[in-house]
Amino acid sequence: MTTWSAPGKVFLFGEHAVVYGKPGIAMAIKPRVYVTVRKGNQSHYGKSPYIEACFKEMGVRGSIYINSQLPSSSGLGSSAAVTVATLAAINDEYNLGRNLEELADIAFLIEKNVQKGRASPTDTSVSAFGGMFFITEGRRRRLAPQNYNLVIGNSMVSHNTSRMVELVAELKKNNPDICNPVLEAIEGVTMEAMKYLHDPQRLGKLMDINHALLDAIGVGHPVLTRLVLAARVTGAYGAKTTGAGGGGCMIALTPKNFRNRIAGAIEVFDGRAIITSIDTEGVRKENDG
Ligand code: PMV
């Protein structure tokens, strides 16, 4: 029996646009998913398509227990964290000798299959390696970790990533003249953000723009916008939807001494707040003791 954990993630910039080869910036965050795998001839892994695919890809059978601190279907990358931690645990339990790069690549293929061919390697890369990444055209580049103070607001409206990705694909197909310029503007915001990673005030303003652009391509939600406004009014540098949208979570970049106040405002507006910061560690073995 072996237990591995992997961190969740937030998109600071560029979600949805990354699906079309445009750049995105994402960061691993503290809540983790813990996965225990035990060898066995029988398969006990419920109905998750991600977990089923992990055992199939690795060519083994066994049972699994998951303990998640990350809310699922909320845009914090819980499916990627489960996939990465499951692959690492299987790899360890069965001594399969795959390295981390290989595991991250397999995890990406699994996510892509489950999401019907439309996915970026963002979630799986961040979960596997931890820290901060710039993703572009399907490739990942590690960025120097930044000590941002973040408050996440969970709208408690569950969303379906595949469905939201499909919605943007439909808009892109039916109204390319509307959708494509917005995706290009998101790219512009991400590239501008790359210049100011050390400057939370400027980044916050860019996050506000990114939020509006996500709304423009139809992946907003009134509850998310309410939480975004609550965070801005109480002193956040900026705030935006994070992940696939249509529900799920928003993030606010905040001055350190405003974190509690902003979290409080999010809760007043019926969101669940998580005060967090970067997790520089990716997937790791836990002590089963
Ligand atoms: O809902 P999440 O956190 O899995 O975010 C999805 C982000 C998208 O850009 C919409 C899809 C992707 O695979 O990058």
PDB file of C-alpha atoms and ligand atoms in Angstrom:
ATOM      1  CA  MET A   1       0.000   0.000   0.000  1.00  0.00           C
ATOM      2  CA  THR A   2       1.288   3.461  -0.811  1.00  0.00           C
ATOM      3  CA  THR A   3      -0.070   7.002  -0.524  1.00  0.00           C
ATOM      4  CA  TRP A   4       0.814   9.928  -2.780  1.00  0.00           C
ATOM      5  CA  SER A   5      -0.555  13.457  -2.779  1.00  0.00           C
ATOM      6  CA  ALA A   6      -0.756  16.177  -5.415  1.00  0.00           C
ATOM      7  CA  PRO A   7      -1.649  19.881  -5.145  1.00  0.00           C
ATOM      8  CA  GLY A   8      -4.552  21.728  -6.711  1.00  0.00           C
ATOM      9  CA  LYS A   9      -4.044  24.671  -9.017  1.00  0.00           C
ATOM     10  CA  VAL A  10      -5.395  28.037  -9.961  1.00  0.00           C
ATOM     11  CA  PHE A  11      -5.220  29.705 -13.323  1.00  0.00           C
ATOM     12  CA  LEU A  12      -3.850  33.216 -12.776  1.00  0.00           C
ATOM     13  CA  PHE A  13      -4.345  33.993 -16.482  1.00  0.00           C
ATOM     14  CA  GLY A  14      -5.340  32.389 -19.760  1.00  0.00           C
ATOM     15  CA  GLU A  15      -7.841  29.584 -19.084  1.00  0.00           C
ATOM     16  CA  HIS A  16      -9.819  28.527 -22.157  1.00  0.00           C
ATOM     17  CA  ALA A  17      -7.376  30.370 -24.433  1.00  0.00           C
ATOM     18  CA  VAL A  18      -4.755  27.699 -23.535  1.00  0.00           C
ATOM     19  CA  VAL A  19      -6.978  25.051 -25.122  1.00  0.00           C
ATOM     20  CA  TYR A  20      -6.241  26.800 -28.442  1.00  0.00           C
ATOM     21  CA  GLY A  21      -2.458  26.939 -28.010  1.00  0.00           C
ATOM     22  CA  LYS A  22      -2.445  30.402 -26.443  1.00  0.00           C
ATOM     23  CA  PRO A  23      -0.420  31.098 -23.297  1.00  0.00           C
ATOM     24  CA  GLY A  24      -1.612  30.696 -19.729  1.00  0.00           C
ATOM     25  CA  ILE A  25      -0.122  31.162 -16.249  1.00  0.00           C
ATOM     26  CA  ALA A  26      -1.054  28.721 -13.500  1.00  0.00           C
ATOM     27  CA  MET A  27       0.098  28.048  -9.969  1.00  0.00           C
ATOM     28  CA  ALA A  28      -0.069  25.084  -7.596  1.00  0.00           C
ATOM     29  CA  ILE A  29      -1.937  25.834  -4.365  1.00  0.00           C
ATOM     30  CA  LYS A  30      -2.049  24.313  -0.927  1.00  0.00           C
ATOM     31  CA  PRO A  31      -5.124  22.136  -0.658  1.00  0.00           C
ATOM     32  CA  ARG A  32      -4.062  18.611  -1.788  1.00  0.00           C
ATOM     33  CA  VAL A  33      -5.569  15.341  -2.875  1.00  0.00           C
ATOM     34  CA  TYR A  34      -4.300  12.167  -1.149  1.00  0.00           C
ATOM     35  CA  VAL A  35      -4.500   8.851  -3.004  1.00  0.00           C
ATOM     36  CA  THR A  36      -3.754   5.433  -1.525  1.00  0.00           C
ATOM     37  CA  VAL A  37      -3.285   2.492  -3.900  1.00  0.00           C
ATOM     38  CA  ARG A  38      -3.140  -1.137  -2.847  1.00  0.00           C
ATOM     39  CA  LYS A  39      -2.062  -4.040  -5.060  1.00  0.00           C
ATOM     40  CA  GLY A  40      -4.691  -6.656  -5.818  1.00  0.00           C
ATOM     41  CA  ASN A  41      -6.110  -8.793  -8.573  1.00  0.00           C
ATOM     42  CA  GLN A  42      -9.496  -7.165  -8.364  1.00  0.00           C
ATOM     43  CA  SER A  43     -10.279  -3.623  -9.394  1.00  0.00           C
ATOM     44  CA  HIS A  44     -11.939  -1.391  -6.827  1.00  0.00           C
ATOM     45  CA  TYR A  45     -12.082   2.100  -8.101  1.00  0.00           C
ATOM     46  CA  GLY A  46     -15.675   3.170  -8.462  1.00  0.00           C
ATOM     47  CA  LYS A  47     -16.862   5.008 -11.501  1.00  0.00           C
ATOM     48  CA  SER A  48     -14.326   7.791 -12.027  1.00  0.00           C
ATOM     49  CA  PRO A  49     -13.242   7.793 -15.688  1.00  0.00           C
ATOM     50  CA  TYR A  50      -9.920   9.363 -14.623  1.00  0.00           C
ATOM     51  CA  ILE A  51      -9.054   6.595 -12.172  1.00  0.00           C
ATOM     52  CA  GLU A  52     -10.212   3.848 -14.488  1.00  0.00           C
ATOM     53  CA  ALA A  53      -7.946   5.294 -17.202  1.00  0.00           C
ATOM     54  CA  CYS A  54      -4.961   5.469 -14.793  1.00  0.00           C
ATOM     55  CA  PHE A  55      -5.127   1.732 -14.028  1.00  0.00           C
ATOM     56  CA  LYS A  56      -5.687   0.924 -17.703  1.00  0.00           C
ATOM     57  CA  GLU A  57      -2.764   3.068 -18.906  1.00  0.00           C
ATOM     58  CA  MET A  58      -0.426   1.581 -16.308  1.00  0.00           C
ATOM     59  CA  GLY A  59      -1.676  -1.947 -17.120  1.00  0.00           C
ATOM     60  CA  VAL A  60      -2.432  -3.046 -13.539  1.00  0.00           C
ATOM     61  CA  ARG A  61      -5.349  -3.761 -11.217  1.00  0.00           C
ATOM     62  CA  GLY A  62      -5.804  -2.716  -7.629  1.00  0.00           C
ATOM     63  CA  SER A  63      -7.865  -0.745  -5.176  1.00  0.00           C
ATOM     64  CA  ILE A  64      -7.776   2.918  -4.349  1.00  0.00           C
ATOM     65  CA  TYR A  65      -8.797   5.274  -1.557  1.00  0.00           C
ATOM     66  CA  ILE A  66      -9.029   9.032  -2.119  1.00  0.00           C
ATOM     67  CA  ASN A  67      -8.998  11.735   0.517  1.00  0.00           C
ATOM     68  CA  SER A  68      -9.399  15.165  -1.033  1.00  0.00           C
ATOM     69  CA  GLN A  69      -9.016  18.568   0.579  1.00  0.00           C
ATOM     70  CA  LEU A  70      -9.904  20.095  -2.789  1.00  0.00           C
ATOM     71  CA  PRO A  71     -13.552  20.686  -3.658  1.00  0.00           C
ATOM     72  CA  SER A  72     -14.336  18.769  -6.859  1.00  0.00           C
ATOM     73  CA  SER A  73     -15.835  20.288 -10.013  1.00  0.00           C
ATOM     74  CA  SER A  74     -14.854  23.737  -8.831  1.00  0.00           C
ATOM     75  CA  GLY A  75     -12.020  24.789 -11.149  1.00  0.00           C
ATOM     76  CA  LEU A  76      -9.200  23.969  -8.726  1.00  0.00           C
ATOM     77  CA  GLY A  77      -7.868  21.089 -10.801  1.00  0.00           C
ATOM     78  CA  SER A  78      -9.055  18.271  -8.551  1.00  0.00           C
ATOM     79  CA  SER A  79      -9.416  15.781 -11.422  1.00  0.00           C
ATOM     80  CA  ALA A  80      -5.820  16.459 -12.523  1.00  0.00           C
ATOM     81  CA  ALA A  81      -4.558  16.170  -8.937  1.00  0.00           C
ATOM     82  CA  VAL A  82      -6.375  12.830  -8.514  1.00  0.00           C
ATOM     83  CA  THR A  83      -5.008  11.594 -11.860  1.00  0.00           C
ATOM     84  CA  VAL A  84      -1.408  12.634 -11.123  1.00  0.00           C
ATOM     85  CA  ALA A  85      -1.420  11.257  -7.561  1.00  0.00           C
ATOM     86  CA  THR A  86      -3.057   7.998  -8.718  1.00  0.00           C
ATOM     87  CA  LEU A  87      -0.478   7.465 -11.477  1.00  0.00           C
ATOM     88  CA  ALA A  88       2.385   8.187  -9.058  1.00  0.00           C
ATOM     89  CA  ALA A  89       0.938   5.814  -6.443  1.00  0.00           C
ATOM     90  CA  ILE A  90       0.436   3.023  -9.013  1.00  0.00           C
ATOM     91  CA  ASN A  91       3.953   3.619 -10.337  1.00  0.00           C
ATOM     92  CA  ASP A  92       5.355   3.240  -6.820  1.00  0.00           C
ATOM     93  CA  GLU A  93       3.156   0.348  -5.640  1.00  0.00           C
ATOM     94  CA  TYR A  94       3.964  -1.754  -8.722  1.00  0.00           C
ATOM     95  CA  ASN A  95       7.557  -0.535  -9.191  1.00  0.00           C
ATOM     96  CA  LEU A  96       6.914   0.494 -12.775  1.00  0.00           C
ATOM     97  CA  GLY A  97       9.876   2.876 -12.961  1.00  0.00           C
ATOM     98  CA  ARG A  98       8.202   5.745 -14.818  1.00  0.00           C
ATOM     99  CA  ASN A  99       9.715   9.178 -14.205  1.00  0.00           C
ATOM    100  CA  LEU A 100       7.782  12.319 -13.301  1.00  0.00           C
ATOM    101  CA  GLU A 101       7.859  13.741 -16.843  1.00  0.00           C
ATOM    102  CA  GLU A 102       6.340  10.516 -18.155  1.00  0.00           C
ATOM    103  CA  LEU A 103       3.671  10.483 -15.450  1.00  0.00           C
ATOM    104  CA  ALA A 104       2.761  14.130 -16.205  1.00  0.00           C
ATOM    105  CA  ASP A 105       2.455  13.293 -19.918  1.00  0.00           C
ATOM    106  CA  ILE A 106       0.249  10.239 -19.251  1.00  0.00           C
ATOM    107  CA  ALA A 107      -1.917  12.328 -16.907  1.00  0.00           C
ATOM    108  CA  PHE A 108      -2.362  14.937 -19.641  1.00  0.00           C
ATOM    109  CA  LEU A 109      -3.398  12.286 -22.188  1.00  0.00           C
ATOM    110  CA  ILE A 110      -5.942  10.893 -19.724  1.00  0.00           C
ATOM    111  CA  GLU A 111      -7.425  14.371 -19.068  1.00  0.00           C
ATOM    112  CA  LYS A 112      -7.524  15.074 -22.777  1.00  0.00           C
ATOM    113  CA  ASN A 113      -9.359  11.807 -23.507  1.00  0.00           C
ATOM    114  CA  VAL A 114     -11.913  12.332 -20.756  1.00  0.00           C
ATOM    115  CA  GLN A 115     -12.416  15.941 -21.970  1.00  0.00           C
ATOM    116  CA  LYS A 116     -13.078  14.664 -25.507  1.00  0.00           C
ATOM    117  CA  GLY A 117      -9.784  15.826 -26.980  1.00  0.00           C
ATOM    118  CA  ARG A 118      -9.923  19.398 -25.720  1.00  0.00           C
ATOM    119  CA  ALA A 119      -7.555  20.077 -22.825  1.00  0.00           C
ATOM    120  CA  SER A 120      -4.334  21.870 -22.072  1.00  0.00           C
ATOM    121  CA  PRO A 121      -1.504  20.283 -20.063  1.00  0.00           C
ATOM    122  CA  THR A 122      -1.824  23.048 -17.468  1.00  0.00           C
ATOM    123  CA  ASP A 123      -3.561  21.251 -14.603  1.00  0.00           C
ATOM    124  CA  THR A 124      -1.563  18.043 -14.902  1.00  0.00           C
ATOM    125  CA  SER A 125       1.801  19.870 -15.202  1.00  0.00           C
ATOM    126  CA  VAL A 126       1.150  22.095 -12.211  1.00  0.00           C
ATOM    127  CA  SER A 127      -0.097  19.179 -10.108  1.00  0.00           C
ATOM    128  CA  ALA A 128       2.884  17.002 -11.026  1.00  0.00           C
ATOM    129  CA  PHE A 129       5.639  19.576 -10.525  1.00  0.00           C
ATOM    130  CA  GLY A 130       4.196  22.217  -8.166  1.00  0.00           C
ATOM    131  CA  GLY A 131       5.141  25.895  -8.351  1.00  0.00           C
ATOM    132  CA  MET A 132       4.247  28.219 -11.193  1.00  0.00           C
ATOM    133  CA  PHE A 133       4.127  27.536 -14.931  1.00  0.00           C
ATOM    134  CA  PHE A 134       3.796  29.399 -18.180  1.00  0.00           C
ATOM    135  CA  ILE A 135       1.996  27.129 -20.636  1.00  0.00           C
ATOM    136  CA  THR A 136       2.032  27.804 -24.329  1.00  0.00           C
ATOM    137  CA  GLU A 137       1.299  25.679 -27.389  1.00  0.00           C
ATOM    138  CA  GLY A 138       1.086  22.623 -25.184  1.00  0.00           C
ATOM    139  CA  ARG A 139       4.550  23.176 -23.684  1.00  0.00           C
ATOM    140  CA  ARG A 140       5.331  24.101 -20.080  1.00  0.00           C
ATOM    141  CA  ARG A 141       7.952  26.496 -18.785  1.00  0.00           C
ATOM    142  CA  ARG A 142       8.652  26.763 -15.083  1.00  0.00           C
ATOM    143  CA  LEU A 143       8.451  30.282 -13.646  1.00  0.00           C
ATOM    144  CA  ALA A 144      10.143  31.593 -10.518  1.00  0.00           C
ATOM    145  CA  PRO A 145       7.683  30.991  -7.647  1.00  0.00           C
ATOM    146  CA  GLN A 146       5.918  34.114  -6.359  1.00  0.00           C
ATOM    147  CA  ASN A 147       4.655  34.554  -2.864  1.00  0.00           C
ATOM    148  CA  TYR A 148       1.199  35.864  -3.771  1.00  0.00           C
ATOM    149  CA  ASN A 149      -1.542  36.138  -1.192  1.00  0.00           C
ATOM    150  CA  LEU A 150      -4.607  34.571  -2.710  1.00  0.00           C
ATOM    151  CA  VAL A 151      -8.174  34.213  -1.553  1.00  0.00           C
ATOM    152  CA  ILE A 152     -10.230  31.663  -3.441  1.00  0.00           C
ATOM    153  CA  GLY A 153     -14.009  31.982  -3.447  1.00  0.00           C
ATOM    154  CA  ASN A 154     -15.964  28.844  -4.232  1.00  0.00           C
ATOM    155  CA  SER A 155     -19.355  29.829  -5.694  1.00  0.00           C
ATOM    156  CA  MET A 156     -20.684  26.388  -4.676  1.00  0.00           C
ATOM    157  CA  VAL A 157     -22.238  26.260  -8.146  1.00  0.00           C
ATOM    158  CA  SER A 158     -20.844  23.067  -9.607  1.00  0.00           C
ATOM    159  CA  HIS A 159     -19.609  23.151 -13.168  1.00  0.00           C
ATOM    160  CA  ASN A 160     -18.504  20.693 -15.764  1.00  0.00           C
ATOM    161  CA  THR A 161     -15.156  21.480 -17.378  1.00  0.00           C
ATOM    162  CA  SER A 162     -15.866  19.478 -20.563  1.00  0.00           C
ATOM    163  CA  ARG A 163     -19.180  21.276 -21.021  1.00  0.00           C
ATOM    164  CA  MET A 164     -17.607  24.731 -20.566  1.00  0.00           C
ATOM    165  CA  VAL A 165     -14.789  23.874 -22.993  1.00  0.00           C
ATOM    166  CA  GLU A 166     -17.441  22.680 -25.456  1.00  0.00           C
ATOM    167  CA  LEU A 167     -19.395  25.952 -25.067  1.00  0.00           C
ATOM    168  CA  VAL A 168     -16.346  27.981 -26.078  1.00  0.00           C
ATOM    169  CA  ALA A 169     -15.685  25.583 -28.981  1.00  0.00           C
ATOM    170  CA  GLU A 170     -19.263  26.131 -30.184  1.00  0.00           C
ATOM    171  CA  LEU A 171     -18.944  29.927 -29.929  1.00  0.00           C
ATOM    172  CA  LYS A 172     -15.634  29.756 -31.786  1.00  0.00           C
ATOM    173  CA  LYS A 173     -17.221  27.698 -34.557  1.00  0.00           C
ATOM    174  CA  ASN A 174     -20.472  29.650 -34.863  1.00  0.00           C
ATOM    175  CA  ASN A 175     -19.145  33.163 -34.175  1.00  0.00           C
ATOM    176  CA  PRO A 176     -15.418  33.172 -34.929  1.00  0.00           C
ATOM    177  CA  ASP A 177     -15.427  36.952 -35.426  1.00  0.00           C
ATOM    178  CA  ILE A 178     -16.594  37.394 -31.838  1.00  0.00           C
ATOM    179  CA  CYS A 179     -14.713  34.574 -30.127  1.00  0.00           C
ATOM    180  CA  ASN A 180     -11.276  34.750 -31.774  1.00  0.00           C
ATOM    181  CA  PRO A 181     -10.537  38.409 -30.941  1.00  0.00           C
ATOM    182  CA  VAL A 182     -11.481  37.744 -27.295  1.00  0.00           C
ATOM    183  CA  LEU A 183      -9.121  34.744 -27.145  1.00  0.00           C
ATOM    184  CA  GLU A 184      -6.424  36.990 -28.642  1.00  0.00           C
ATOM    185  CA  ALA A 185      -7.152  39.649 -26.032  1.00  0.00           C
ATOM    186  CA  ILE A 186      -6.775  36.994 -23.301  1.00  0.00           C
ATOM    187  CA  GLU A 187      -3.418  36.145 -24.857  1.00  0.00           C
ATOM    188  CA  GLY A 188      -2.517  39.854 -24.727  1.00  0.00           C
ATOM    189  CA  VAL A 189      -3.413  40.017 -21.042  1.00  0.00           C
ATOM    190  CA  THR A 190      -1.329  36.918 -20.250  1.00  0.00           C
ATOM    191  CA  MET A 191       1.707  38.256 -22.128  1.00  0.00           C
ATOM    192  CA  GLU A 192       1.397  41.603 -20.345  1.00  0.00           C
ATOM    193  CA  ALA A 193       1.141  39.746 -17.011  1.00  0.00           C
ATOM    194  CA  MET A 194       4.443  37.984 -17.753  1.00  0.00           C
ATOM    195  CA  LYS A 195       6.126  41.408 -17.523  1.00  0.00           C
ATOM    196  CA  TYR A 196       4.678  42.156 -14.095  1.00  0.00           C
ATOM    197  CA  LEU A 197       4.821  38.890 -12.150  1.00  0.00           C
ATOM    198  CA  HIS A 198       6.588  40.730  -9.321  1.00  0.00           C
ATOM    199  CA  ASP A 199       3.999  43.530  -9.212  1.00  0.00           C
ATOM    200  CA  PRO A 200       0.679  42.370  -7.644  1.00  0.00           C
ATOM    201  CA  GLN A 201      -0.962  45.755  -8.151  1.00  0.00           C
ATOM    202  CA  ARG A 202      -0.535  45.636 -11.919  1.00  0.00           C
ATOM    203  CA  LEU A 203      -1.326  41.940 -12.029  1.00  0.00           C
ATOM    204  CA  GLY A 204      -4.590  42.600 -10.196  1.00  0.00           C
ATOM    205  CA  LYS A 205      -5.697  45.056 -12.874  1.00  0.00           C
ATOM    206  CA  LEU A 206      -4.895  42.492 -15.559  1.00  0.00           C
ATOM    207  CA  MET A 207      -6.894  39.877 -13.643  1.00  0.00           C
ATOM    208  CA  ASP A 208      -9.903  42.211 -13.712  1.00  0.00           C
ATOM    209  CA  ILE A 209      -9.602  42.460 -17.499  1.00  0.00           C
ATOM    210  CA  ASN A 210      -9.199  38.686 -17.828  1.00  0.00           C
ATOM    211  CA  HIS A 211     -12.411  38.226 -15.803  1.00  0.00           C
ATOM    212  CA  ALA A 212     -14.355  40.474 -18.180  1.00  0.00           C
ATOM    213  CA  LEU A 213     -12.988  38.603 -21.202  1.00  0.00           C
ATOM    214  CA  LEU A 214     -14.062  35.246 -19.725  1.00  0.00           C
ATOM    215  CA  ASP A 215     -17.541  36.698 -19.205  1.00  0.00           C
ATOM    216  CA  ALA A 216     -17.495  37.797 -22.849  1.00  0.00           C
ATOM    217  CA  ILE A 217     -17.024  34.226 -24.127  1.00  0.00           C
ATOM    218  CA  GLY A 218     -19.865  32.967 -21.966  1.00  0.00           C
ATOM    219  CA  VAL A 219     -18.036  31.188 -19.150  1.00  0.00           C
ATOM    220  CA  GLY A 220     -19.002  33.598 -16.391  1.00  0.00           C
ATOM    221  CA  HIS A 221     -21.637  33.126 -13.724  1.00  0.00           C
ATOM    222  CA  PRO A 222     -23.516  35.809 -11.761  1.00  0.00           C
ATOM    223  CA  VAL A 223     -22.466  34.260  -8.441  1.00  0.00           C
ATOM    224  CA  LEU A 224     -18.810  34.334  -9.497  1.00  0.00           C
ATOM    225  CA  THR A 225     -19.069  37.966 -10.529  1.00  0.00           C
ATOM    226  CA  ARG A 226     -20.720  38.792  -7.199  1.00  0.00           C
ATOM    227  CA  LEU A 227     -17.769  37.220  -5.334  1.00  0.00           C
ATOM    228  CA  VAL A 228     -15.292  38.982  -7.644  1.00  0.00           C
ATOM    229  CA  LEU A 229     -16.941  42.331  -6.901  1.00  0.00           C
ATOM    230  CA  ALA A 230     -17.045  41.599  -3.164  1.00  0.00           C
ATOM    231  CA  ALA A 231     -13.285  40.937  -3.241  1.00  0.00           C
ATOM    232  CA  ARG A 232     -12.524  44.075  -5.243  1.00  0.00           C
ATOM    233  CA  VAL A 233     -14.683  46.294  -3.018  1.00  0.00           C
ATOM    234  CA  THR A 234     -12.897  45.025   0.092  1.00  0.00           C
ATOM    235  CA  GLY A 235      -9.430  45.809  -1.220  1.00  0.00           C
ATOM    236  CA  ALA A 236      -8.212  43.031  -3.531  1.00  0.00           C
ATOM    237  CA  TYR A 237      -5.632  44.072  -6.132  1.00  0.00           C
ATOM    238  CA  GLY A 238      -7.834  42.233  -8.631  1.00  0.00           C
ATOM    239  CA  ALA A 239     -10.081  39.210  -8.973  1.00  0.00           C
ATOM    240  CA  LYS A 240     -11.301  36.826 -11.641  1.00  0.00           C
ATOM    241  CA  THR A 241     -12.959  33.536 -12.401  1.00  0.00           C
ATOM    242  CA  THR A 242     -10.405  30.732 -12.278  1.00  0.00           C
ATOM    243  CA  GLY A 243     -10.630  27.506 -14.294  1.00  0.00           C
ATOM    244  CA  ALA A 244     -13.430  26.523 -16.601  1.00  0.00           C
ATOM    245  CA  GLY A 245     -16.044  28.926 -15.139  1.00  0.00           C
ATOM    246  CA  GLY A 246     -19.830  28.691 -15.350  1.00  0.00           C
ATOM    247  CA  GLY A 247     -19.623  28.119 -11.598  1.00  0.00           C
ATOM    248  CA  GLY A 248     -16.688  26.815  -9.615  1.00  0.00           C
ATOM    249  CA  CYS A 249     -14.202  29.287  -8.168  1.00  0.00           C
ATOM    250  CA  MET A 250     -12.839  32.808  -8.434  1.00  0.00           C
ATOM    251  CA  ILE A 251      -9.499  34.037  -7.124  1.00  0.00           C
ATOM    252  CA  ALA A 252      -8.533  37.345  -5.648  1.00  0.00           C
ATOM    253  CA  LEU A 253      -4.958  38.615  -5.444  1.00  0.00           C
ATOM    254  CA  THR A 254      -4.776  40.510  -2.189  1.00  0.00           C
ATOM    255  CA  PRO A 255      -2.518  42.525   0.070  1.00  0.00           C
ATOM    256  CA  LYS A 256      -1.435  40.267   2.969  1.00  0.00           C
ATOM    257  CA  ASN A 257      -3.283  42.189   5.677  1.00  0.00           C
ATOM    258  CA  PHE A 258      -6.561  42.217   3.700  1.00  0.00           C
ATOM    259  CA  ARG A 259      -6.860  38.447   3.311  1.00  0.00           C
ATOM    260  CA  ASN A 260      -9.263  37.860   6.200  1.00  0.00           C
ATOM    261  CA  ARG A 261     -11.423  40.824   5.321  1.00  0.00           C
ATOM    262  CA  ILE A 262     -11.729  39.674   1.698  1.00  0.00           C
ATOM    263  CA  ALA A 263     -12.435  36.079   2.753  1.00  0.00           C
ATOM    264  CA  GLY A 264     -15.144  37.446   5.080  1.00  0.00           C
ATOM    265  CA  ALA A 265     -16.754  39.422   2.241  1.00  0.00           C
ATOM    266  CA  ILE A 266     -16.787  36.304   0.048  1.00  0.00           C
ATOM    267  CA  GLU A 267     -18.547  34.361   2.819  1.00  0.00           C
ATOM    268  CA  VAL A 268     -21.090  37.169   3.327  1.00  0.00           C
ATOM    269  CA  PHE A 269     -22.035  36.683  -0.325  1.00  0.00           C
ATOM    270  CA  ASP A 270     -22.518  32.925   0.231  1.00  0.00           C
ATOM    271  CA  GLY A 271     -19.182  31.786  -1.190  1.00  0.00           C
ATOM    272  CA  ARG A 272     -16.754  29.479   0.618  1.00  0.00           C
ATOM    273  CA  ALA A 273     -13.419  31.196   1.052  1.00  0.00           C
ATOM    274  CA  ILE A 274      -9.987  29.533   1.096  1.00  0.00           C
ATOM    275  CA  ILE A 275      -6.992  31.668   2.026  1.00  0.00           C
ATOM    276  CA  THR A 276      -4.000  30.185   0.256  1.00  0.00           C
ATOM    277  CA  SER A 277      -0.651  30.693  -1.429  1.00  0.00           C
ATOM    278  CA  ILE A 278       1.714  28.830  -3.718  1.00  0.00           C
ATOM    279  CA  ASP A 279       2.636  25.180  -3.145  1.00  0.00           C
ATOM    280  CA  THR A 280       6.116  24.711  -4.556  1.00  0.00           C
ATOM    281  CA  GLU A 281       5.962  20.940  -4.114  1.00  0.00           C
ATOM    282  CA  GLY A 282       4.310  18.797  -6.763  1.00  0.00           C
ATOM    283  CA  VAL A 283       3.238  15.176  -6.422  1.00  0.00           C
ATOM    284  CA  ARG A 284       4.902  13.537  -3.406  1.00  0.00           C
ATOM    285  CA  LYS A 285       4.968  10.318  -1.445  1.00  0.00           C
ATOM    286  CA  GLU A 286       3.251  10.473   1.930  1.00  0.00           C
ATOM    287  CA  ASN A 287       4.167   8.568   5.018  1.00  0.00           C
ATOM    288  CA  ASP A 288       1.633   5.741   5.445  1.00  0.00           C
ATOM    289  CA  GLY A 289       2.730   5.239   9.046  1.00  0.00           C
TER     290      GLY A 289
HETATM  291  O1  PMV B   1     -11.957  23.646 -14.417  1.00  0.00           O
HETATM  292  P1  PMV B   1     -10.517  23.440 -14.476  1.00  0.00           P
HETATM  293  O2  PMV B   1      -9.736  23.933 -13.364  1.00  0.00           O
HETATM  294  O3  PMV B   1     -10.147  22.034 -14.821  1.00  0.00           O
HETATM  295  O4  PMV B   1      -9.945  24.388 -15.650  1.00  0.00           O
HETATM  296  C1  PMV B   1     -10.116  24.138 -16.987  1.00  0.00           C
HETATM  297  C2  PMV B   1      -9.306  25.115 -17.736  1.00  0.00           C
HETATM  298  C3  PMV B   1      -9.559  25.112 -19.238  1.00  0.00           C
HETATM  299  O5  PMV B   1      -8.608  26.016 -19.807  1.00  0.00           O
HETATM  300  C4  PMV B   1     -10.953  25.611 -19.545  1.00  0.00           C
HETATM  301  C5  PMV B   1      -9.372  23.727 -19.857  1.00  0.00           C
HETATM  302  C6  PMV B   1      -7.953  23.229 -19.863  1.00  0.00           C
HETATM  303  O6  PMV B   1      -7.790  21.994 -20.034  1.00  0.00           O
HETATM  304  O7  PMV B   1      -7.004  24.013 -19.761  1.00  0.00           O
END
